[in-house]
CSV table of C-alpha atoms and ligand atoms in Angstrom, one decimal:
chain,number,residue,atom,x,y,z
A,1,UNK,CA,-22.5,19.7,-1.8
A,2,UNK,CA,-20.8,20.6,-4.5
A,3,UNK,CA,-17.2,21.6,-5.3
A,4,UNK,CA,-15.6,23.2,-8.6
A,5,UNK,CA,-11.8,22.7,-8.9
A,6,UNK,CA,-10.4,25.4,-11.3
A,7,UNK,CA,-7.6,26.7,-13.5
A,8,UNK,CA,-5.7,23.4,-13.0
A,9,UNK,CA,-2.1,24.0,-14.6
A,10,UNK,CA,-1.9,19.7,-15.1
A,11,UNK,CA,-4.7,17.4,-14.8
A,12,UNK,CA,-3.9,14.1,-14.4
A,13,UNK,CA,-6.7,11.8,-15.0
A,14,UNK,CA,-5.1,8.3,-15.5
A,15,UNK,CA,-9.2,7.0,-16.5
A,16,UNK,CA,-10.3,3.7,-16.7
A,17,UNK,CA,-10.7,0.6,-14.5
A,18,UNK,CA,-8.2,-2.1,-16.0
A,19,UNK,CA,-4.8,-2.0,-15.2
A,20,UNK,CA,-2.0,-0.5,-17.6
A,21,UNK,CA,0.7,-3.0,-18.6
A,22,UNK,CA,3.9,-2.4,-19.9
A,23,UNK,CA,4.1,0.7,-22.0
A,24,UNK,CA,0.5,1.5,-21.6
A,25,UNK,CA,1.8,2.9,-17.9
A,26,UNK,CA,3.5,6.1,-19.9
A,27,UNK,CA,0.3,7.3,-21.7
A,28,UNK,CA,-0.8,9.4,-19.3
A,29,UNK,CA,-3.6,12.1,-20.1
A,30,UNK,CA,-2.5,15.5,-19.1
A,31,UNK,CA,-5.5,18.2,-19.4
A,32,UNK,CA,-4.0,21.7,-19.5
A,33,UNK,CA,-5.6,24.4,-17.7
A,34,UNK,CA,-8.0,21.5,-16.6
A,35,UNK,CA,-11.4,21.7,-14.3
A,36,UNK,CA,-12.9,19.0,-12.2
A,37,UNK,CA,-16.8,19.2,-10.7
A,38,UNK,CA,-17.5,17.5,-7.8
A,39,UNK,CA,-20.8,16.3,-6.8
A,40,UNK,CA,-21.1,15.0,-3.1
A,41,UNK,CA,-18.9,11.4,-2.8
A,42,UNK,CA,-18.2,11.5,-7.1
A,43,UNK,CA,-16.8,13.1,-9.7
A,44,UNK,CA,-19.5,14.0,-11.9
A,45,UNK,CA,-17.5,15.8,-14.7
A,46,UNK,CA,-14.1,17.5,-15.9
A,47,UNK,CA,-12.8,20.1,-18.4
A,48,UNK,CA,-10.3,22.1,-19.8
A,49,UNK,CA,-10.7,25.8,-20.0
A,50,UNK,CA,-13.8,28.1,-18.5
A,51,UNK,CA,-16.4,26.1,-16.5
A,52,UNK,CA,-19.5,27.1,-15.3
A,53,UNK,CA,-20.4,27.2,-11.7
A,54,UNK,CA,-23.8,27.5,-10.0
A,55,UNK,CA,-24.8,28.8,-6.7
A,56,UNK,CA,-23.8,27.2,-3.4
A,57,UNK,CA,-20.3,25.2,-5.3
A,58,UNK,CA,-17.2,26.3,-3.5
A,59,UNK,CA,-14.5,26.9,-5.6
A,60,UNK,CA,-11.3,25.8,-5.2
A,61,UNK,CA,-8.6,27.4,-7.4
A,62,UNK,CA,-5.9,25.5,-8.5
A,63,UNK,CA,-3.5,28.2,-10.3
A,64,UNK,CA,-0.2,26.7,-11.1
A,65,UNK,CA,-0.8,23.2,-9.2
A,66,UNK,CA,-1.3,20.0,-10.3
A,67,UNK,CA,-3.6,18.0,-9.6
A,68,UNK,CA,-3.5,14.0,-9.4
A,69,UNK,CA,-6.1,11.2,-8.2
A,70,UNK,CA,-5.7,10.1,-4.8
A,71,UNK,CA,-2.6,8.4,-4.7
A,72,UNK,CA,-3.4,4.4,-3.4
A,73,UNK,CA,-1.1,2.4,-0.9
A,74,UNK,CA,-1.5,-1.3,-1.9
A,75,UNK,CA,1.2,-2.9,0.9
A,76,UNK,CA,1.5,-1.8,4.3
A,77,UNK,CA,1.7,-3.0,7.8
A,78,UNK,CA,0.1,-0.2,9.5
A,79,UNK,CA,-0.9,-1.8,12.5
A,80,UNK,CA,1.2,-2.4,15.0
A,81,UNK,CA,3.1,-1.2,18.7
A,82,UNK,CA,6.6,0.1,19.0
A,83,UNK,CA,9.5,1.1,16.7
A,84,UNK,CA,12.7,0.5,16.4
A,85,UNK,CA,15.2,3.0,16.1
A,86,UNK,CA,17.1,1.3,18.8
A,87,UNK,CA,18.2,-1.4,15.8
A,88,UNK,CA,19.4,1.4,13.4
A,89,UNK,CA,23.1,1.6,14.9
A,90,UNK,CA,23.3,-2.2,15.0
A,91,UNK,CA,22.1,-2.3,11.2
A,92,UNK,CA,24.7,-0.1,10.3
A,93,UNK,CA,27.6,-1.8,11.9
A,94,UNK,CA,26.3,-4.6,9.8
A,95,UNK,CA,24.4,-7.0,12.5
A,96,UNK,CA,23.0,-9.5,11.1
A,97,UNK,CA,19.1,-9.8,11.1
A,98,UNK,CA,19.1,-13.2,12.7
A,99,UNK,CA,21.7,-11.9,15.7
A,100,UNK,CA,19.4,-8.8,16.3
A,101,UNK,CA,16.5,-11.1,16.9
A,102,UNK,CA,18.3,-13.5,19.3
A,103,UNK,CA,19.0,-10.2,20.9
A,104,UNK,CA,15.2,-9.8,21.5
A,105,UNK,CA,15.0,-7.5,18.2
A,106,UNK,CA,13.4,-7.7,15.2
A,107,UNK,CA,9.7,-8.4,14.4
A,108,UNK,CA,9.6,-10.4,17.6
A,109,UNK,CA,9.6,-7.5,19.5
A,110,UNK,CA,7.0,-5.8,17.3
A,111,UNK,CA,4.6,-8.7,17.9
A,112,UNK,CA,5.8,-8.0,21.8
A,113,UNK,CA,4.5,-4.5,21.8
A,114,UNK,CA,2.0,-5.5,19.7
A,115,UNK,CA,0.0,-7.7,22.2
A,116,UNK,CA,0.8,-5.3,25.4
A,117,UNK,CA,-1.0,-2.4,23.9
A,118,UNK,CA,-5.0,-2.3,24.2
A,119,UNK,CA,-7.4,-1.9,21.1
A,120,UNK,CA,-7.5,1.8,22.6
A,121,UNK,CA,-4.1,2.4,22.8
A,122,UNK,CA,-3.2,0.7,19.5
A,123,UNK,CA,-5.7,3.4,17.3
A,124,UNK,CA,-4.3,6.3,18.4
A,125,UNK,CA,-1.1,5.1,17.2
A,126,UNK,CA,-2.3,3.9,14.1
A,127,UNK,CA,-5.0,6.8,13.7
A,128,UNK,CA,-1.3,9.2,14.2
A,129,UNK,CA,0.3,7.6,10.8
A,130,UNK,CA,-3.2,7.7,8.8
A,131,UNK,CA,-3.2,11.6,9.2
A,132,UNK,CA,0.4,11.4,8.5
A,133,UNK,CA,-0.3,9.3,5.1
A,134,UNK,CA,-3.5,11.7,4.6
A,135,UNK,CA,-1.1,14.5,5.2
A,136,UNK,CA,1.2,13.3,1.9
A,137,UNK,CA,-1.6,12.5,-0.2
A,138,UNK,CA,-3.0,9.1,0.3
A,139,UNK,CA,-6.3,8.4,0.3
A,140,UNK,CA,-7.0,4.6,0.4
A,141,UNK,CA,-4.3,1.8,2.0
A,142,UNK,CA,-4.4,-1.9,2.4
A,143,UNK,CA,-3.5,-3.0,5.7
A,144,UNK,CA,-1.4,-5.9,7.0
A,145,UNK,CA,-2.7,-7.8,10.4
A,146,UNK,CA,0.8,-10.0,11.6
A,147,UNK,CA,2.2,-8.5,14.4
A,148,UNK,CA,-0.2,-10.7,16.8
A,149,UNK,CA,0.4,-13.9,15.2
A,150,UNK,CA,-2.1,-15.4,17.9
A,151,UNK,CA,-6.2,-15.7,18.0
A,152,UNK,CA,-7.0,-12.7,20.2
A,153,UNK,CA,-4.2,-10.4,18.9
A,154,UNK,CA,-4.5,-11.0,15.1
A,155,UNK,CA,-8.4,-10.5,15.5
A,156,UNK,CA,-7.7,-7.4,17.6
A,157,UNK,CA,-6.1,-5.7,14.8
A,158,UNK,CA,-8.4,-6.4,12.4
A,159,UNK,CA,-11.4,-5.5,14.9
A,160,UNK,CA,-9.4,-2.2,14.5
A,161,UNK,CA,-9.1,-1.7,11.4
A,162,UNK,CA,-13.2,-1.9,10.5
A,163,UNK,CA,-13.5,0.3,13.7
A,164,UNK,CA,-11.5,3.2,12.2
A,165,UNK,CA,-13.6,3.0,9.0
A,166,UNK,CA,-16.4,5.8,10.4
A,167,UNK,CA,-13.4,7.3,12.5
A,168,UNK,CA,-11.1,8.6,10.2
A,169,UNK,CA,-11.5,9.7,6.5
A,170,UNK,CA,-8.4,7.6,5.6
A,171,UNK,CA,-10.1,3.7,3.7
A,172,UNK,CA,-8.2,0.8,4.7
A,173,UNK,CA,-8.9,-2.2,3.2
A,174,UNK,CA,-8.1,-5.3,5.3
A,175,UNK,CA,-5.9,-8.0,4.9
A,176,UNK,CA,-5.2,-11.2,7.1
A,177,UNK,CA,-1.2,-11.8,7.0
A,178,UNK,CA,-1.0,-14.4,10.5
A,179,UNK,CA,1.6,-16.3,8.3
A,180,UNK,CA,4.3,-13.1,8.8
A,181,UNK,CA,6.4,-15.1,11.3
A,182,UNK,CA,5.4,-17.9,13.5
A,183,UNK,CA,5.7,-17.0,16.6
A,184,UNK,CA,8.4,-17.3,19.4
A,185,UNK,CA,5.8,-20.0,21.5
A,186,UNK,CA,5.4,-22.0,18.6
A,187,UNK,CA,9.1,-22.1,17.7
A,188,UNK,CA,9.6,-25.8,17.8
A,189,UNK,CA,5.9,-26.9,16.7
A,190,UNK,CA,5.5,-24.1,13.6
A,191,UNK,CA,3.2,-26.6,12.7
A,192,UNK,CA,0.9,-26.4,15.6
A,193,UNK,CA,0.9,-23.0,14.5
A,194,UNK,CA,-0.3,-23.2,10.8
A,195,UNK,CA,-3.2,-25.8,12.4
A,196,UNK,CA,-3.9,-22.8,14.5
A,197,UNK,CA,-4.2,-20.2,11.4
A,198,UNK,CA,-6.3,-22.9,9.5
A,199,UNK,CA,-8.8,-24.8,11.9
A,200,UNK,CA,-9.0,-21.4,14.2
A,201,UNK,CA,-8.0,-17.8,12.8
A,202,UNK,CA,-8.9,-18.1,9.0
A,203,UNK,CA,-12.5,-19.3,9.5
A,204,UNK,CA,-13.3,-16.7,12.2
A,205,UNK,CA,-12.0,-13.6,10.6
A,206,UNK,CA,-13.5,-14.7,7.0
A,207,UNK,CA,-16.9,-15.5,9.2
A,208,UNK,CA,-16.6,-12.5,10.7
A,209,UNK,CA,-15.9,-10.5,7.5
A,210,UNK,CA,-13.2,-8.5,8.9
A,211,UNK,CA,-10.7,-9.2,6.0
A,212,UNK,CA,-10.8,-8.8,2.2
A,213,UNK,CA,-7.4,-10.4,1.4
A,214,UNK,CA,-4.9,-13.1,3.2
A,215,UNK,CA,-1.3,-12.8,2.6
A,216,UNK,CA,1.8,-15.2,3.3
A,217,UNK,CA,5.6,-14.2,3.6
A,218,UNK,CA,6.6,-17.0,1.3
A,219,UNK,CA,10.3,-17.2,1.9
A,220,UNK,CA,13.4,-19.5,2.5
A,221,UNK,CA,13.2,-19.7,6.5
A,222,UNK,CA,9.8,-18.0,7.1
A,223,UNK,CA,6.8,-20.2,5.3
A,224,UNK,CA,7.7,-22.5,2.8
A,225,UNK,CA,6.0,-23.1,-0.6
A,226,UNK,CA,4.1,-25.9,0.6
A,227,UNK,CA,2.9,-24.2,3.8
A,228,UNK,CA,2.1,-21.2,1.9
A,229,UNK,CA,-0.2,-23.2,-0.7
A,230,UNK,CA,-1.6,-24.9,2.3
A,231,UNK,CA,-2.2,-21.3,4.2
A,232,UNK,CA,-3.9,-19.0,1.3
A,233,UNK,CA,-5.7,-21.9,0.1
A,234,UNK,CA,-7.4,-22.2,3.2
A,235,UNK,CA,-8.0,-18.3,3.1
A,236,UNK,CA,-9.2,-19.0,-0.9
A,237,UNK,CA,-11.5,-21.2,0.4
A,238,UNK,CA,-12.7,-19.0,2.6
A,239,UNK,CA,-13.4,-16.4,0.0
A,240,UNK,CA,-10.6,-14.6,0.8
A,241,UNK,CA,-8.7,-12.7,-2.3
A,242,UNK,CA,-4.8,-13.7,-2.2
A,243,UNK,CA,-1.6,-11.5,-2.0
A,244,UNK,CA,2.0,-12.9,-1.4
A,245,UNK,CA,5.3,-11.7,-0.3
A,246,UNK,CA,7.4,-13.8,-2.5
A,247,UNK,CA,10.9,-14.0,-3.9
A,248,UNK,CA,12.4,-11.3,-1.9
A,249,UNK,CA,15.3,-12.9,-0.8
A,250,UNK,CA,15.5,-16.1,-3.0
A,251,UNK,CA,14.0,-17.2,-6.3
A,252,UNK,CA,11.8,-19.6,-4.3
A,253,UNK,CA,9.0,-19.7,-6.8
A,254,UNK,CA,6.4,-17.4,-4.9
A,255,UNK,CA,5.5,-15.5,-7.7
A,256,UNK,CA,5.2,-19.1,-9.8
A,257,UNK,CA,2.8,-20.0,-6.6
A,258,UNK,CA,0.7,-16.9,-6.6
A,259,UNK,CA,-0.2,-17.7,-10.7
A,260,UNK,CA,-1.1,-20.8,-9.7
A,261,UNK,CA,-3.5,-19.7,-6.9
A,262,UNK,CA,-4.8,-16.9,-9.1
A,263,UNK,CA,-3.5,-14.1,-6.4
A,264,UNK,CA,-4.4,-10.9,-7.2
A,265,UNK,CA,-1.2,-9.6,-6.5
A,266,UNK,CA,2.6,-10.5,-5.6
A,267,UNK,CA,4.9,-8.1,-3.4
A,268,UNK,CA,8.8,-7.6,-3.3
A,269,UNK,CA,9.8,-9.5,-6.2
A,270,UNK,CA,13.6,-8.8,-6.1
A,271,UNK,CA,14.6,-12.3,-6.6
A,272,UNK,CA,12.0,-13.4,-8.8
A,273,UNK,CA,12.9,-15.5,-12.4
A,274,UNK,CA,12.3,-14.7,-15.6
A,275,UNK,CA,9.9,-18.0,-15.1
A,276,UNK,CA,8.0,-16.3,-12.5
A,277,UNK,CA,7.3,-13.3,-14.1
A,278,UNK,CA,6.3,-14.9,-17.4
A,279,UNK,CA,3.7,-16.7,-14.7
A,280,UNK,CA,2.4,-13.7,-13.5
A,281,UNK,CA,1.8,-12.5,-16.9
A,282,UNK,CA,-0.3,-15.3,-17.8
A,283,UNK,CA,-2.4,-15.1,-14.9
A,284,UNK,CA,-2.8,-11.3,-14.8
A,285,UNK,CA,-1.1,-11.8,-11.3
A,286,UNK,CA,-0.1,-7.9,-10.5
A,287,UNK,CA,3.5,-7.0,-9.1
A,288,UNK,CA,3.7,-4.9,-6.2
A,289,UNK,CA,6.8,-3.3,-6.2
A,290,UNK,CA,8.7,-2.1,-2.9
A,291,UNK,CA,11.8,0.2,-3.5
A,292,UNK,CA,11.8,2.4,-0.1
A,293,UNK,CA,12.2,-1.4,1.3
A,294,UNK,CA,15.3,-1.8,-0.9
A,295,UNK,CA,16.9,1.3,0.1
A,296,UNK,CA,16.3,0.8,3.8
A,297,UNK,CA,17.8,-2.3,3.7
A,298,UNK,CA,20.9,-1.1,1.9
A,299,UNK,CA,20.4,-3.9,-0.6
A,300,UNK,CA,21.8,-1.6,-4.0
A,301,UNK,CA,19.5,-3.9,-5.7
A,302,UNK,CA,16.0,-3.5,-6.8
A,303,UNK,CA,13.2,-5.0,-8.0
A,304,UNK,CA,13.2,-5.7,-11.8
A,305,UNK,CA,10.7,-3.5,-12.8
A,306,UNK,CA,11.5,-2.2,-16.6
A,307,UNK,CA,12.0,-6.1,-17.2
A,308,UNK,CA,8.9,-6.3,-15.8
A,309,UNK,CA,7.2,-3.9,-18.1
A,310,UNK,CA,8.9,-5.6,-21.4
A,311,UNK,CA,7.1,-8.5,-20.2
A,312,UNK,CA,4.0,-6.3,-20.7
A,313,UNK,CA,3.1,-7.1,-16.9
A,314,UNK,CA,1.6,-3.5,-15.5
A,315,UNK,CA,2.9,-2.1,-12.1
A,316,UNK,CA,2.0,-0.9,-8.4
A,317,UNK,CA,4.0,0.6,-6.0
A,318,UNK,CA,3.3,0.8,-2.0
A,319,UNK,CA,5.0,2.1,1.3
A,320,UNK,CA,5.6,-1.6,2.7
A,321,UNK,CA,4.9,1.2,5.9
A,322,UNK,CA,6.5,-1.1,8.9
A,323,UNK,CA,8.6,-0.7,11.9
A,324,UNK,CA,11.6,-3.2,10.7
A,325,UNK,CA,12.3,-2.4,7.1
A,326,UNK,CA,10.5,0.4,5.8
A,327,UNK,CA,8.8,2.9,8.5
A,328,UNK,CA,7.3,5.4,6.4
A,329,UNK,CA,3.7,6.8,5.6
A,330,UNK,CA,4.9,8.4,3.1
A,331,UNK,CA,4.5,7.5,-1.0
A,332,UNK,CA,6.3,10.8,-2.2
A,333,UNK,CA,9.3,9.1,-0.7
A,334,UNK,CA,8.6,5.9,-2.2
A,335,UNK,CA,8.3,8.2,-5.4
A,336,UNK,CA,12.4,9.0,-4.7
A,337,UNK,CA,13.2,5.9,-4.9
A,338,UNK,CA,11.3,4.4,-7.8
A,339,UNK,CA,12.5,7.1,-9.9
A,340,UNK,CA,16.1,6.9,-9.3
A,341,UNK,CA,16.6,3.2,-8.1
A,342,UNK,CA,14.2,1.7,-10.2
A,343,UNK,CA,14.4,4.1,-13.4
A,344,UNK,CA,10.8,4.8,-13.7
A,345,UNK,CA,9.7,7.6,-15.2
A,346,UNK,CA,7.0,10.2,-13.5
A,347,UNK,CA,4.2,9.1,-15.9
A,348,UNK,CA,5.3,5.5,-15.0
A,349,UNK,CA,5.0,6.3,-11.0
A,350,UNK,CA,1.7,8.1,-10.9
A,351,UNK,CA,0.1,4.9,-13.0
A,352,UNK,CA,1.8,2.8,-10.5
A,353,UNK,CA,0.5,4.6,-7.6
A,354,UNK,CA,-3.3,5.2,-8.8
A,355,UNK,CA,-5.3,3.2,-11.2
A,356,UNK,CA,-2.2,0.1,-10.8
A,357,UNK,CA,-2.5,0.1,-7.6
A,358,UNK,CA,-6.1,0.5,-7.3
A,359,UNK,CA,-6.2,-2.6,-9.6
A,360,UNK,CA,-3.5,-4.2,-6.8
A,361,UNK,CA,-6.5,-4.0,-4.2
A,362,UNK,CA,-9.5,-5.1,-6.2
A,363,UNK,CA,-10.8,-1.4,-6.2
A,364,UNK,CA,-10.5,0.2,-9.6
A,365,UNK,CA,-14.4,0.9,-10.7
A,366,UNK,CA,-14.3,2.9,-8.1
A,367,UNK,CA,-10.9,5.1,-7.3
A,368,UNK,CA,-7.7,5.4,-9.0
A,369,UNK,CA,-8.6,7.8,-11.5
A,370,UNK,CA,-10.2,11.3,-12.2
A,371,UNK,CA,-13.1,10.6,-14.3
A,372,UNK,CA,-17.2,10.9,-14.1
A,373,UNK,CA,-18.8,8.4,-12.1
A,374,UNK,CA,-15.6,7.8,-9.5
A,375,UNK,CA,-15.2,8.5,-6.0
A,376,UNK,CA,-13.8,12.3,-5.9
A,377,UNK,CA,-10.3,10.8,-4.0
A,378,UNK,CA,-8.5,13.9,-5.7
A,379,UNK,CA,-4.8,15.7,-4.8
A,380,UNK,CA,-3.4,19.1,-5.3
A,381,UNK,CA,0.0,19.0,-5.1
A,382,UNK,CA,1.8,22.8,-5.1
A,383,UNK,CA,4.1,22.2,-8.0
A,384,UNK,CA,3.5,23.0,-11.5
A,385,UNK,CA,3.7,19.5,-13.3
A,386,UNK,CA,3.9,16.3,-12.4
A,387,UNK,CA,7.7,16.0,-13.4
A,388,UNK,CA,8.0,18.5,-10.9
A,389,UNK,CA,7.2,17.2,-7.5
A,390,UNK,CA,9.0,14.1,-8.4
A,391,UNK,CA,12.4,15.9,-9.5
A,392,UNK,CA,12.1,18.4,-6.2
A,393,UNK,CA,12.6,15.3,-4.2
A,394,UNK,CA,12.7,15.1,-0.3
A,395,UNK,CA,9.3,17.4,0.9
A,396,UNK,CA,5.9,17.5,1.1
A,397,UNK,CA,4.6,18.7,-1.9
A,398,UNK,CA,1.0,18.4,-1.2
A,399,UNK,CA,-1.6,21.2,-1.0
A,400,UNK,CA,-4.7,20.0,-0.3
A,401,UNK,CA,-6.7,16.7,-0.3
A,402,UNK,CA,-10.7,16.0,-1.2
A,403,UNK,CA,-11.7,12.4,0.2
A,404,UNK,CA,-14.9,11.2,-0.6
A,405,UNK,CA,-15.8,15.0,-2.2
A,406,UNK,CA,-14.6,16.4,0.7
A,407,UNK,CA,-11.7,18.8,1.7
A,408,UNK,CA,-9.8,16.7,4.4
A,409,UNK,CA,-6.3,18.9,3.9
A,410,UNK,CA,-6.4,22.0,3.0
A,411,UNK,CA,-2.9,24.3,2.6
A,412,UNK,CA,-1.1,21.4,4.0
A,413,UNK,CA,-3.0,21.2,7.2
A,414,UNK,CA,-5.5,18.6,8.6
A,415,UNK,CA,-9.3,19.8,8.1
A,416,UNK,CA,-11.7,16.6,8.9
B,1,LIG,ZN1,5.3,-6.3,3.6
């Protein structure tokens, strides 16, 4: 099957497979008038100007739209039960987070609704939000486990996750995060708990292959440095890649902790030192950057990123998608936020949100750009330049999506 995409008023190609650091996230390519051809899963060539087409392509023309890689999710926690809009009241009277969960709140009772809901129940939930993300133009998320913080519920989740991979166009790649919380029956023996994760959980699921990554909250009254070393070394050992959420509260040293374990990447980062992100830059360590967390926690701080990018260190953006902090599916929003919390510029967000964050999830030789030889994960968003659908903030901009070289959304509805 194959598919020509024409008259493309701005192509945005972002090619390549290494990360872009620092200033490099501004040079983006821009093909005027562009064309992409599509040859079942790949892109197998692009163009500006006239193409030719051949029999049997369906054409797809993209007048005054612009069209963008798929855009990539690195950090979410996309499976679990509940909400809580019950909290938002309480939040705004200024609760504090620590009362709310004595109240029963918080992510204990995420990890409650978690466990009461059957594998069944739980994917047509999560399978609702993957249209939703599809829907606003992502193609591929990573996604947390840590709302069952036990054996059978944390495996559950994952079990899930590798089920939905023939059952929805939507790729999730998989990450083991039992170290969110301990939970509420290990309370008074945490370290029962982290014996649990390392003599019981970690070797199954890594046996079992139903994780790619393991992450920790490393943070002042969650897991400690020490406990964290302890936890994604075990995963490490395990072959498991590592991810941290580090230094979002305190300067704790999780990003100086994740160069030292040779993570892949390190999330949140609003506290983090100068020290820790000199670390990260020696160790190619990649920040994952948050903002739509920031807002929604009315923090009017955010992550360091232009400091980050004088450091030369390159950045990825991500939903955080969860129930306590930051429930959205959508990355146009996180868009919003990066642009006018964090100061990044358009060019600076698409990077951040393609090949960056492809790179943030071990997958750049094959998505996070539009060029030969890569997966054909491709948006059309229905605005005439990329400036555009990140000034006209607060809607859906997106047109259609091709996953895998084929048309999933087309004119903004669901077609898989
Ligand atoms: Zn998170």
């Amino acid at each position: 099957m194959s598919i020509v995409i024409k008259n493309i008023n701005e192509l945005v190609t972002l090619s390549g497979n290494a990360p872009r650091c620092g200033s490099e996230m501004s040079e983006v390519e821009i093909i005027e008038n562009g064309w992409i051809l599509i040859e079942d899963d790949y892109i197998k060539d692009l163009g500006q100007g006239d193409v030719k087409v051949s029999d049997n392509t369906k054409i797809i023309d993209a007048k005054d739209k612009t069209v963008t890689p798929g855009l990539i999710d690195p950090h979410t926690h996309l499976i679990h039960g509940g909400s809580r809009e019950h909290e938002l009241e309480m939040k705004l009277m200024g609760v504090p987070y620590i009362d709310i969960l004595k109240k029963g709140g918080g992510i204990l009772s995420t990890v409650k609704a978690t466990r009461a809901m059957s594998k069944e129940e739980l994917k047509k939930k999560v399978k609702k939000s993957m249209d939703k993300m599809l829907l606003h133009g992502t193609t591929t998320c990573e996604s947390k486990s840590g709302y069952g913080l036990n054996f059978e519920d944390e495996v559950k989740c994952l079990e899930l996750i590798r089920e939905l991979k023939g059952d929805h166009p939507l790729t999730l790649v998989p990450t083991y995060m039992g170290a969110h919380a301990v939970p509420l029956e290990y309370r008074d023996t945490r370290e029962k708990y982290i014996e649990l994760m390392i003599d019981k959980v970690i070797p199954y699921i890594a046996q079992q292959g139903l994780a790619e990554f393991i992450d920790c909250f490393c943070e002042e009254g969650v897991f400690s440095i020490e406990e964290s070393r302890r936890i994604l070394n075990c995963g490490k050992n395990y072959g498991l890649k590592i991810k941290i959420h580090g230094d979002e509260i305190e300067p704790m040293g999780g990003t100086e902790l994740a160069a030292e374990l040779n993570a892949v990447s390190a999330e949140h980062l609003l506290a983090t030192s100068e020290k820790g992100m000199i670390a990260m830059q020696r160790k190619g360590v990649m920040p994952v950057l948050l903002p739509a967390t920031s807002f929604y926690l009315m923090l009017n701080k955010y992550a360091d990123a232009k400091r980050m990018m004088e450091l030369n260190l390159p950045i990825a953006l991500a939903t955080d998608y969860n129930p306590g902090t930051c429930p959205t599916e959508s990355l146009q929003t996180v868009m919003t936020f990066a642009c006018f919390g964090m100061k990044l510029t358009p060019k600076e967000i698409i990077t951040a949100m393609t090949i960056n964050a492809a790179c943030a999830i071990g997958k750049q030789d094959t998505i996070g750009s539009i060029a030969p030889g890569k997966k054909a994960d491709i948006v059309i968003f229905d605005a005439p330049n990329l400036n555009y659908f990140i000034y006209h903030f607060g809607i859906n901009h997106v047109d259609s999506v091709i996953k895998n070289g084929r048309v999933v959304v087309d004119n903004k509805k669901l077609v898989y």
